[in-house]
Amino acid sequence: MDSEVEVRSNALVVRLAGEIDIKVADALRAELETSLDRSRARHLVLNLDRVSFIDSSGLGVILGRYKRVSVQGGKLAFVGLRPAVQRVLELSGVLRISEVFPSEDEALSRLQ
Amino acid sequence: MDSEVEVRSNALVVRLAGEIDIKVADALRAELETSLDRSRARHLVLNLDRVSFIDSSGLGVILGRYKRVSVQGGKLAFVGLRPAVQRVLELSGVLRISEVFPSEDEALSRLQ
Amino acid sequence: MKYINQLRMEFMSIPDNVGLARLTVAAFASQLDYTVSEIDDIKGAISEAVSNAIIHGYEGRPENTVRIVASLTTRGLEVIVEDTGKGIENVKEAMLSGYSSVPERLGLGFSFMQSFMDEVAVLSEPMKGTRVIMFKQLGRRGDYASEN
Amino acid sequence: MKYINQLRMEFMSIPDNVGLARLTVAAFASQLDYTVSEIDDIKGAISEAVSNAIIHGYEGRPENTVRIVASLTTRGLEVIVEDTGKGIENVKEAMLSGYSSVPERLGLGFSFMQSFMDEVAVLSEPMKGTRVIMFKQLGRRGDYASEN
Ligand SMILES: Nc1ncnc2c1ncn2[C@@H]1O[C@H](COP(=O)(O)OP(=O)(O)O)[C@@H](O)[C@H]1O
Ligand SMILES: Nc1ncnc2c1ncn2[C@@H]1O[C@H](COP(=O)(O)OP(=O)(O)O)[C@@H](O)[C@H]1O
């Protein structure tokens, strides 16, 4: 798994690549926590367009961060969901508490 | 493995794709024999630019066809060798009895 | 039922091997005529079952063995994931969506397996281990879109 | 020597499984820091050894089992490919470059294995089977270019 983090207006934009499973879960959790601490961003935008796989261990990391963000009144948004990833997010119900946007720009303009 | 056959001037041009091993060896042998029978081409040009893997079973099929072609005074030429394929051809000595060209056109113009 | 092909694999209980198991079983299953989304389902189910064996069955201890037996028949893929770890006291409760014995986990593993596969059976005995038996029928489902 | 990871696999002796074995062992070996060309070498060696087990060991009969044991250490990958097939009368002769007991084959399998791997040992007993033990050292070779 590769990741890239950027703060854009009031959101932390995280671009992930690869497969998100138990192997990378701890490192991803630590990276997201550190980035949220540093940036003090309100919203979390996850660009998953290069993520080919995610399972419940990976999803757990994302949902943990959602809790933190939503406590501060922020929102969770996704960009670039491939079919396999979309399906897992749907099954888990995550899509009911988050929004999906066609691009990062769109996500950022709607999350003000 | 996928294949595509075309007769261009006096050569049979065969474009292969995928992995050439024992699983596909019989089918490839049959296809090359049939194409050589039908076309009555003198030379055999193998475009391997979409072949990611070949082993000694795959090489055996190619060398068998080389024998047939060279008996009729024809030549064997390769186009588009990836590093892994190039290495196997080198190790086997096939490159000493054949030629490698940067493109099909170049191969065809030199094989007259 | 005639077996078309059969694969057994055994590997150490470390997180690196979850991806290995996923890839291998997916490549094996691809010998049948599954759609891309069905292969994604199989990857998902294997990932959950193998992760469970490592995290729960062996509680993260790396020197144990996870075993997979995968069989192809004309009907589809049968795959068994098993560990000889701590086992499950109450399988029915464990399989409930949202139930987890580990606070930070989601408790969705078994329900994902059930969504991804056509049949899931769990045999477990405390202190003995757990065996998850799954079946994915061939030619049953369309792609994601047609399921909704 | 400490094992970092270990994988055993067993599968039916059919040609479809040659690619499966190649892919799985390559993915397993990728847990170490091999170069792309070293991973290609490993794929090549596995392909030759597994093809031999199927073609020669079991003479094409599909209902037999090929077994692979792959181990990662800090030094590299050790991989054993074994069959319980017909075995080899004269291993020294069989390993000669160009020797084949089958007219239409090239007799290059063993010499490819030796080129691709750093160590190759063959243990065989007629009517009992054959075991090929190979080792690929880590950080030894550069890419193809620097070898020439
Ligand atoms: N292989 C196993 N060995 C022991 N316990 C298991 C195993 N698999 C699952 N369990 C138990 O079942 C519970 C539910 O599993 P699951 O639905 O996959 O959710 P999660 O992995 O998120 O906890 C686990 O929390 C664990 O207590
Ligand atoms: N697993 C095996 N079981 C029995 N015989 C084998 C096995 N592997 C190799 N051999 C014998 O060794 C010979 C040389 O093998 P190899 O160098 O791979 O060339 P090829 O496969 O082209 O014959 C084979 O022709 C066969 O007689």
XYZ file of C-alpha atoms and ligand atoms in Angstrom:
574
model
C 0.000 0.000 0.000
C 1.158 3.504 -0.853
C -0.295 6.706 0.493
C -0.116 10.419 -0.131
C -1.576 13.063 2.130
C -2.498 16.651 1.346
C -4.414 19.307 3.258
C -6.754 21.205 0.983
C -8.889 23.987 2.519
C -10.509 22.412 5.575
C -10.103 18.769 4.530
C -7.429 16.132 4.789
C -7.168 14.459 1.396
C -5.603 11.008 1.505
C -4.796 9.114 -1.692
C -4.223 5.411 -1.181
C -2.962 2.779 -3.596
C -2.793 -1.003 -3.466
C -4.564 -3.496 -1.234
C -5.856 -2.462 2.174
C -5.949 -5.415 4.511
C -4.613 -6.491 7.878
C -1.037 -6.309 6.646
C -1.192 -2.544 6.232
C -3.938 -1.713 8.750
C -1.675 -0.655 11.651
C 0.534 1.535 9.488
C -2.478 3.161 7.834
C -4.153 3.821 11.180
C -0.997 5.477 12.517
C -0.535 7.558 9.387
C -4.127 8.815 9.360
C -4.020 9.657 13.062
C -0.771 11.592 12.687
C -2.060 13.455 9.659
C -5.313 14.344 11.381
C -3.381 15.546 14.443
C -1.066 17.723 12.400
C -3.525 19.153 9.918
C -6.410 19.849 12.277
C -8.571 19.381 9.166
C -12.289 19.111 9.643
C -13.219 16.654 6.899
C -11.582 13.484 5.633
C -11.565 12.796 1.884
C -10.290 9.382 0.828
C -9.300 9.009 -2.790
C -9.299 5.245 -3.413
C -9.015 5.243 -7.180
C -5.843 3.167 -7.066
C -7.079 0.841 -4.320
C -7.842 -2.545 -5.857
C -8.928 -4.330 -2.695
C -10.197 -3.624 0.793
C -11.523 -5.996 3.442
C -13.093 -5.573 6.874
C -9.701 -5.005 8.536
C -9.034 -2.095 6.173
C -12.550 -0.784 6.584
C -12.116 -0.840 10.355
C -9.270 1.656 10.045
C -11.408 3.982 7.942
C -14.407 3.735 10.248
C -12.243 4.435 13.280
C -11.101 7.667 11.635
C -14.684 8.505 10.668
C -15.612 8.442 14.352
C -12.901 10.901 15.213
C -13.777 13.245 12.354
C -17.517 13.169 12.993
C -17.042 13.997 16.690
C -15.525 17.305 15.547
C -18.447 17.854 13.193
C -16.511 16.775 10.095
C -17.574 14.503 7.271
C -16.130 11.470 5.509
C -16.087 11.426 1.705
C -14.855 8.986 -0.896
C -13.539 9.560 -4.397
C -12.718 7.012 -7.102
C -14.298 3.772 -5.916
C -13.572 0.714 -8.039
C -16.323 -1.923 -8.210
C -14.708 -4.302 -5.671
C -14.154 -1.476 -3.183
C -17.574 0.069 -3.747
C -19.180 -3.294 -3.021
C -17.393 -3.680 0.319
C -18.288 -0.134 1.356
C -21.912 -0.758 0.406
C -22.146 -4.065 2.246
C -20.715 -2.508 5.394
C -23.130 0.395 5.405
C -20.279 2.932 5.329
C -21.880 4.617 2.335
C -24.875 5.544 4.493
C -22.703 7.721 6.719
C -20.436 9.145 4.042
C -20.619 10.657 0.588
C -19.125 9.608 -2.714
C -17.922 12.225 -5.193
C -16.636 11.932 -8.751
C -13.498 13.988 -8.038
C -11.502 15.492 -5.189
C -12.411 18.993 -6.338
C -16.089 18.209 -6.241
C -15.730 16.678 -2.782
C -13.874 19.729 -1.494
C -16.337 22.230 -2.890
C -19.284 20.378 -1.391
C -17.767 19.814 2.034
C -17.350 23.469 3.032
C -2.272 -17.265 -24.421
C -3.685 -15.343 -27.370
C -2.408 -15.415 -30.898
C -2.889 -13.583 -34.164
C -1.520 -14.715 -37.498
C -0.896 -12.703 -40.642
C 0.903 -13.468 -43.897
C 3.001 -10.516 -45.026
C 4.994 -10.855 -48.253
C 6.896 -14.145 -47.890
C 6.698 -14.399 -44.106
C 4.231 -15.735 -41.585
C 3.919 -13.134 -38.841
C 2.617 -14.533 -35.554
C 1.783 -12.224 -32.653
C 1.499 -13.992 -29.330
C 0.327 -12.717 -25.953
C 0.431 -14.129 -22.438
C 2.497 -16.922 -20.946
C 3.897 -19.682 -23.152
C 4.327 -22.861 -21.165
C 3.248 -26.481 -21.222
C -0.393 -25.526 -20.798
C -0.532 -23.874 -24.202
C 2.273 -25.752 -25.985
C 0.100 -28.267 -27.847
C -2.382 -25.679 -29.059
C 0.403 -23.349 -30.178
C 2.195 -26.138 -32.028
C -1.002 -27.076 -33.868
C -1.766 -23.472 -34.728
C 1.704 -22.747 -36.075
C 1.737 -25.950 -38.126
C -1.666 -25.194 -39.646
C -0.667 -21.625 -40.441
C 2.603 -22.702 -42.029
C 0.750 -25.331 -44.092
C -1.828 -22.840 -45.330
C 0.399 -19.867 -45.959
C 3.340 -21.614 -47.570
C 5.364 -18.690 -46.187
C 9.128 -18.958 -46.277
C 10.083 -17.110 -43.089
C 8.612 -17.111 -39.600
C 8.442 -13.836 -37.676
C 7.372 -14.096 -34.043
C 6.219 -10.898 -32.407
C 6.464 -11.585 -28.667
C 5.985 -8.067 -27.378
C 2.983 -9.113 -25.296
C 4.527 -12.375 -24.100
C 5.457 -12.018 -20.438
C 6.828 -15.507 -19.890
C 8.237 -18.458 -21.808
C 9.867 -21.649 -20.554
C 11.578 -24.598 -22.199
C 8.245 -26.233 -23.128
C 7.244 -23.084 -25.020
C 10.666 -22.767 -26.561
C 10.434 -26.358 -27.773
C 7.407 -25.437 -29.871
C 9.259 -22.518 -31.445
C 12.392 -24.544 -32.147
C 10.342 -27.319 -33.736
C 8.874 -24.773 -36.149
C 12.319 -23.304 -36.789
C 13.458 -26.704 -38.035
C 10.616 -26.892 -40.510
C 11.177 -23.350 -41.772
C 14.950 -23.706 -42.108
C 14.598 -26.923 -44.115
C 12.783 -24.843 -46.752
C 15.535 -22.222 -46.614
C 13.522 -19.833 -44.449
C 14.585 -17.854 -41.411
C 13.285 -17.338 -37.904
C 13.049 -13.795 -36.572
C 11.853 -12.263 -33.320
C 10.328 -8.890 -32.606
C 9.551 -7.267 -29.246
C 11.423 -9.360 -26.690
C 10.821 -8.456 -23.061
C 13.747 -8.974 -20.662
C 12.447 -12.264 -19.214
C 11.808 -13.696 -22.678
C 15.080 -12.401 -24.100
C 16.958 -14.089 -21.284
C 15.383 -17.497 -21.959
C 16.069 -17.208 -25.690
C 19.671 -16.260 -24.971
C 20.241 -19.095 -22.513
C 18.869 -21.622 -24.970
C 21.070 -20.494 -27.833
C 18.025 -19.747 -30.028
C 19.343 -16.252 -30.662
C 22.373 -17.737 -32.406
C 20.156 -19.249 -35.113
C 17.663 -16.428 -35.426
C 17.551 -12.664 -35.676
C 15.967 -10.018 -33.488
C 14.452 -6.900 -35.046
C 13.017 -3.756 -33.485
C 9.784 -3.967 -35.512
C 7.824 -6.277 -37.792
C 8.427 -3.960 -40.738
C 12.145 -4.044 -40.209
C 12.074 -7.842 -39.945
C 10.067 -8.149 -43.155
C 12.266 -5.815 -45.161
C 15.428 -7.637 -44.069
C 14.122 -11.150 -44.624
C 13.509 -10.889 -48.378
C -19.133 -34.575 -7.900
C -15.990 -34.763 -9.982
C -13.006 -32.701 -8.954
C -11.521 -30.765 -11.836
C -8.611 -29.535 -9.797
C -7.491 -29.441 -6.208
C -5.031 -27.264 -4.301
C -3.849 -27.441 -0.711
C -1.756 -24.749 0.856
C -0.308 -24.233 4.308
C 1.506 -21.143 5.468
C 2.687 -19.339 8.572
C 0.145 -17.228 10.446
C 1.511 -13.831 9.466
C -0.297 -10.881 7.859
C 1.862 -11.017 4.700
C 0.231 -14.308 3.817
C -3.306 -12.936 3.677
C -2.577 -11.314 0.319
C -0.728 -14.421 -0.854
C -3.727 -16.626 -0.044
C -6.115 -14.224 -1.765
C -4.009 -14.093 -4.911
C -3.438 -17.842 -5.068
C -7.040 -18.898 -4.504
C -8.229 -16.240 -6.972
C -5.785 -17.490 -9.622
C -6.874 -21.056 -8.915
C -10.579 -20.172 -9.158
C -9.910 -18.350 -12.443
C -9.472 -21.758 -14.042
C -13.271 -21.855 -13.919
C -15.340 -19.370 -15.857
C -16.059 -16.870 -13.078
C -16.752 -13.220 -13.802
C -14.344 -10.550 -12.568
C -16.742 -9.588 -9.789
C -17.112 -13.204 -8.682
C -13.323 -13.452 -8.449
C -13.375 -10.255 -6.353
C -15.922 -11.928 -4.070
C -13.667 -14.948 -3.641
C -10.713 -12.697 -2.795
C -12.815 -10.934 -0.192
C -13.996 -14.144 1.450
C -10.488 -15.622 1.603
C -9.135 -12.416 3.054
C -11.687 -12.448 5.876
C -11.285 -16.124 6.717
C -7.473 -16.095 6.676
C -7.325 -12.828 8.654
C -9.594 -14.393 11.270
C -7.378 -17.457 11.573
C -4.342 -15.233 12.140
C -5.901 -12.594 14.414
C -8.433 -14.615 16.369
C -7.438 -18.250 15.971
C -3.759 -17.726 16.705
C -4.091 -14.318 18.383
C -1.285 -12.926 16.243
C 1.321 -15.599 17.052
C 3.288 -16.066 13.813
C 4.645 -19.597 14.252
C 1.341 -21.337 13.567
C -0.075 -22.777 10.378
C -3.128 -21.751 8.389
C -4.369 -24.363 5.969
C -6.457 -23.919 2.822
C -7.981 -26.668 0.705
C -9.530 -25.450 -2.531
C -11.391 -27.680 -4.976
C -12.865 -26.961 -8.366
C -15.837 -28.950 -9.586
C -18.179 -28.379 -12.490
C -20.496 -26.650 -9.990
C -17.951 -24.193 -8.618
C -15.243 -23.550 -6.049
C -15.265 -25.114 -2.604
C -12.703 -23.685 -0.252
C -11.859 -24.605 3.318
C -9.814 -22.305 5.548
C -8.717 -23.851 8.806
C -6.619 -23.161 11.852
C -5.777 -25.171 14.954
C -6.056 -22.134 17.171
C -8.207 -21.175 20.081
C -11.570 -21.942 18.483
C -14.948 -20.260 18.971
C -17.171 -20.865 22.023
C -20.398 -19.741 20.415
C -20.335 -19.889 16.626
C -23.850 -18.549 16.211
C -23.058 -15.423 18.199
C -19.685 -15.017 16.438
C -21.398 -15.025 13.067
C -23.799 -12.210 13.949
C -23.143 -9.115 11.888
C -21.343 -6.601 14.109
C -20.231 -9.092 16.747
C -16.528 -9.017 17.521
C -14.551 -10.154 20.530
C -11.972 -7.460 19.742
C -13.151 -3.906 20.501
C -11.497 -2.140 17.572
C -12.730 -4.625 14.970
C -15.998 -4.330 13.063
C -17.400 -7.820 13.438
C -18.225 -7.932 9.726
C -15.907 -10.748 8.628
C -18.434 -13.566 8.704
C -21.193 -11.463 7.188
C -18.878 -10.450 4.341
C -18.059 -14.126 3.746
C -21.786 -14.848 3.593
C -22.412 -12.007 1.164
C -19.511 -12.980 -1.079
C -20.076 -16.732 -1.189
C -23.148 -18.881 -1.789
C -22.619 -21.147 1.205
C -20.617 -20.658 4.395
C -20.374 -23.222 7.195
C -18.270 -22.786 10.321
C -17.109 -25.705 12.449
C -15.219 -24.802 15.577
C -14.208 -26.299 18.868
C -12.651 -24.315 21.723
C -8.927 -25.092 22.125
C -9.014 -27.195 18.948
C -9.493 -24.758 16.102
C -11.831 -23.460 13.442
C -12.759 -24.621 9.983
C -14.632 -22.355 7.565
C -16.100 -24.135 4.537
C -17.268 -21.949 1.685
C -18.779 -22.576 -1.713
C -19.076 -20.247 -4.682
C -21.452 -21.442 -7.350
C -20.479 -21.046 -10.970
C -22.683 -19.032 -13.300
C -24.998 -17.931 -10.555
C -24.514 -14.215 -10.141
C -24.084 -11.478 -12.666
C -21.880 -8.501 -12.000
C -22.378 -6.098 -9.121
C -24.964 -4.024 -10.949
C -27.375 -6.844 -11.658
C -27.453 -7.862 -8.030
C -28.879 -4.586 -6.822
C 18.988 -20.014 9.778
C 15.737 -18.375 10.796
C 12.663 -18.874 8.648
C 10.897 -15.624 7.907
C 8.015 -17.348 6.206
C 7.067 -20.778 4.954
C 4.568 -22.031 2.386
C 3.602 -25.538 1.398
C 1.384 -26.268 -1.549
C 0.091 -29.436 -3.137
C -1.877 -29.633 -6.343
C -3.027 -32.030 -9.030
C -0.555 -32.880 -11.767
C -2.215 -30.916 -14.558
C -0.717 -28.268 -16.872
C -3.032 -25.516 -15.554
C -1.203 -25.671 -12.252
C 2.207 -24.819 -13.675
C 1.182 -21.167 -14.019
C -0.490 -21.249 -10.612
C 2.706 -22.531 -8.962
C 4.809 -19.929 -10.772
C 2.535 -17.095 -9.701
C 2.245 -18.244 -6.096
C 5.937 -18.859 -5.487
C 6.796 -15.555 -7.212
C 4.306 -13.683 -5.003
C 5.691 -15.462 -1.950
C 9.312 -14.658 -2.891
C 8.327 -11.006 -3.454
C 8.067 -10.691 0.321
C 11.871 -10.550 0.167
C 13.643 -7.739 -1.616
C 14.319 -9.461 -4.951
C 14.699 -7.498 -8.173
C 12.175 -7.934 -10.966
C 14.636 -10.036 -12.950
C 15.325 -12.273 -9.950
C 11.582 -12.861 -9.598
C 11.496 -13.745 -13.311
C 14.288 -16.260 -12.650
C 12.288 -17.845 -9.836
C 9.218 -18.108 -12.088
C 11.325 -19.800 -14.740
C 12.827 -22.326 -12.349
C 9.440 -23.239 -10.827
C 7.932 -23.620 -14.264
C 10.635 -26.094 -15.334
C 10.552 -28.146 -12.140
C 6.751 -28.383 -11.961
C 6.454 -29.164 -15.686
C 8.984 -31.969 -15.225
C 7.018 -33.449 -12.331
C 3.856 -33.463 -14.464
C 5.327 -34.602 -17.791
C 8.113 -36.920 -16.701
C 7.366 -37.845 -13.082
C 3.699 -38.624 -13.638
C 3.859 -39.040 -17.422
C 0.854 -36.778 -17.870
C -1.508 -38.625 -15.492
C -3.593 -35.898 -13.845
C -4.657 -37.590 -10.611
C -1.287 -37.285 -8.917
C 0.069 -34.667 -6.553
C 2.925 -32.220 -6.997
C 4.238 -30.733 -3.790
C 6.115 -27.483 -3.243
C 7.725 -26.301 -0.031
C 9.013 -22.738 -0.154
C 10.897 -21.048 2.686
C 12.124 -17.512 3.093
C 15.182 -16.804 5.208
C 17.321 -13.721 5.540
C 19.623 -15.318 2.935
C 16.982 -15.966 0.296
C 14.358 -18.366 -1.034
C 14.691 -22.122 -0.735
C 12.146 -24.047 -2.741
C 11.574 -27.771 -3.062
C 9.484 -29.249 -5.867
C 8.670 -32.900 -5.466
C 6.695 -35.694 -7.037
C 6.166 -39.333 -6.155
C 6.345 -40.381 -9.773
C 8.566 -42.632 -11.780
C 11.890 -41.148 -10.710
C 15.155 -40.772 -12.620
C 17.582 -43.686 -13.199
C 20.623 -41.555 -13.889
C 20.372 -38.058 -12.441
C 23.767 -36.952 -13.754
C 22.837 -37.812 -17.321
C 19.370 -36.285 -16.935
C 20.885 -32.985 -15.857
C 23.120 -32.684 -18.927
C 22.118 -29.761 -21.102
C 20.270 -31.129 -24.121
C 19.470 -34.524 -22.616
C 15.814 -35.505 -22.761
C 14.091 -38.861 -22.614
C 11.283 -37.417 -24.745
C 12.239 -36.842 -28.404
C 10.293 -33.626 -28.973
C 11.575 -31.907 -25.811
C 14.700 -29.787 -25.613
C 16.392 -31.208 -22.541
C 17.022 -27.692 -21.225
C 14.852 -27.795 -18.085
C 17.590 -28.614 -15.592
C 20.109 -26.285 -17.200
C 17.566 -23.453 -17.052
C 16.995 -24.185 -13.365
C 20.755 -24.006 -12.825
C 21.033 -20.716 -14.696
C 18.093 -19.167 -12.872
C 18.944 -20.274 -9.341
C 22.115 -20.196 -7.275
C 21.926 -23.812 -6.145
C 20.052 -26.801 -7.577
C 20.146 -30.298 -6.114
C 18.184 -33.255 -7.472
C 17.367 -36.314 -5.402
C 15.579 -39.104 -7.218
C 14.859 -42.768 -6.882
C 13.317 -44.890 -9.628
C 9.675 -45.809 -8.843
C 9.752 -43.526 -5.782
C 9.910 -40.006 -7.137
C 11.991 -36.904 -7.566
C 12.824 -33.959 -5.342
C 14.380 -30.791 -6.754
C 15.827 -28.439 -4.130
C 16.676 -24.935 -5.272
C 18.046 -21.842 -3.587
C 18.004 -18.256 -4.802
C 20.317 -15.972 -2.884
C 19.128 -12.511 -1.988
C 21.048 -9.474 -3.206
C 23.435 -11.491 -5.308
C 22.697 -10.653 -8.902
C 21.960 -7.397 -10.606
C 19.559 -7.176 -13.496
C 20.022 -9.004 -16.774
C 22.287 -6.352 -18.219
C 24.894 -6.444 -15.491
C 25.238 -10.186 -15.758
C 26.505 -10.076 -19.294
N -10.622 -18.514 13.183
C -11.154 -18.055 14.343
N -10.707 -18.497 15.536
C -11.216 -18.032 16.693
N -12.219 -17.113 16.758
C -12.718 -16.645 15.599
C -12.216 -17.075 14.336
N -12.908 -16.440 13.379
C -13.790 -15.647 13.997
N -13.698 -15.768 15.336
C -14.517 -15.085 16.354
O -15.690 -14.595 15.712
C -15.799 -13.191 15.887
C -16.464 -12.553 14.702
O -15.645 -12.699 13.565
P -15.820 -11.699 12.324
O -17.248 -11.669 11.928
O -14.850 -12.090 11.261
O -15.468 -10.263 12.896
P -14.073 -9.642 13.413
O -12.942 -10.365 12.761
O -14.148 -8.217 12.971
O -14.056 -9.779 14.899
C -14.392 -12.725 16.145
O -14.348 -11.500 16.835
C -13.813 -13.885 16.956
O -14.204 -13.802 18.295
N 10.404 -35.087 -12.093
C 10.966 -35.962 -12.942
N 10.608 -37.266 -12.912
C 11.160 -38.163 -13.762
N 12.084 -37.823 -14.694
C 12.487 -36.556 -14.763
C 11.950 -35.559 -13.905
N 12.539 -34.376 -14.223
C 13.388 -34.634 -15.216
N 13.374 -35.935 -15.554
C 14.198 -36.599 -16.586
O 15.287 -35.758 -16.881
C 15.306 -35.425 -18.267
C 15.865 -34.037 -18.485
O 14.996 -33.067 -17.920
P 15.038 -31.580 -18.452
O 16.437 -31.081 -18.420
O 14.052 -30.795 -17.683
O 14.607 -31.660 -19.982
P 13.195 -32.039 -20.671
O 12.097 -31.771 -19.704
O 13.161 -31.153 -21.861
O 13.266 -33.487 -21.048
C 13.889 -35.606 -18.724
O 13.801 -35.860 -20.110
C 13.451 -36.811 -17.878
O 13.891 -38.030 -18.441
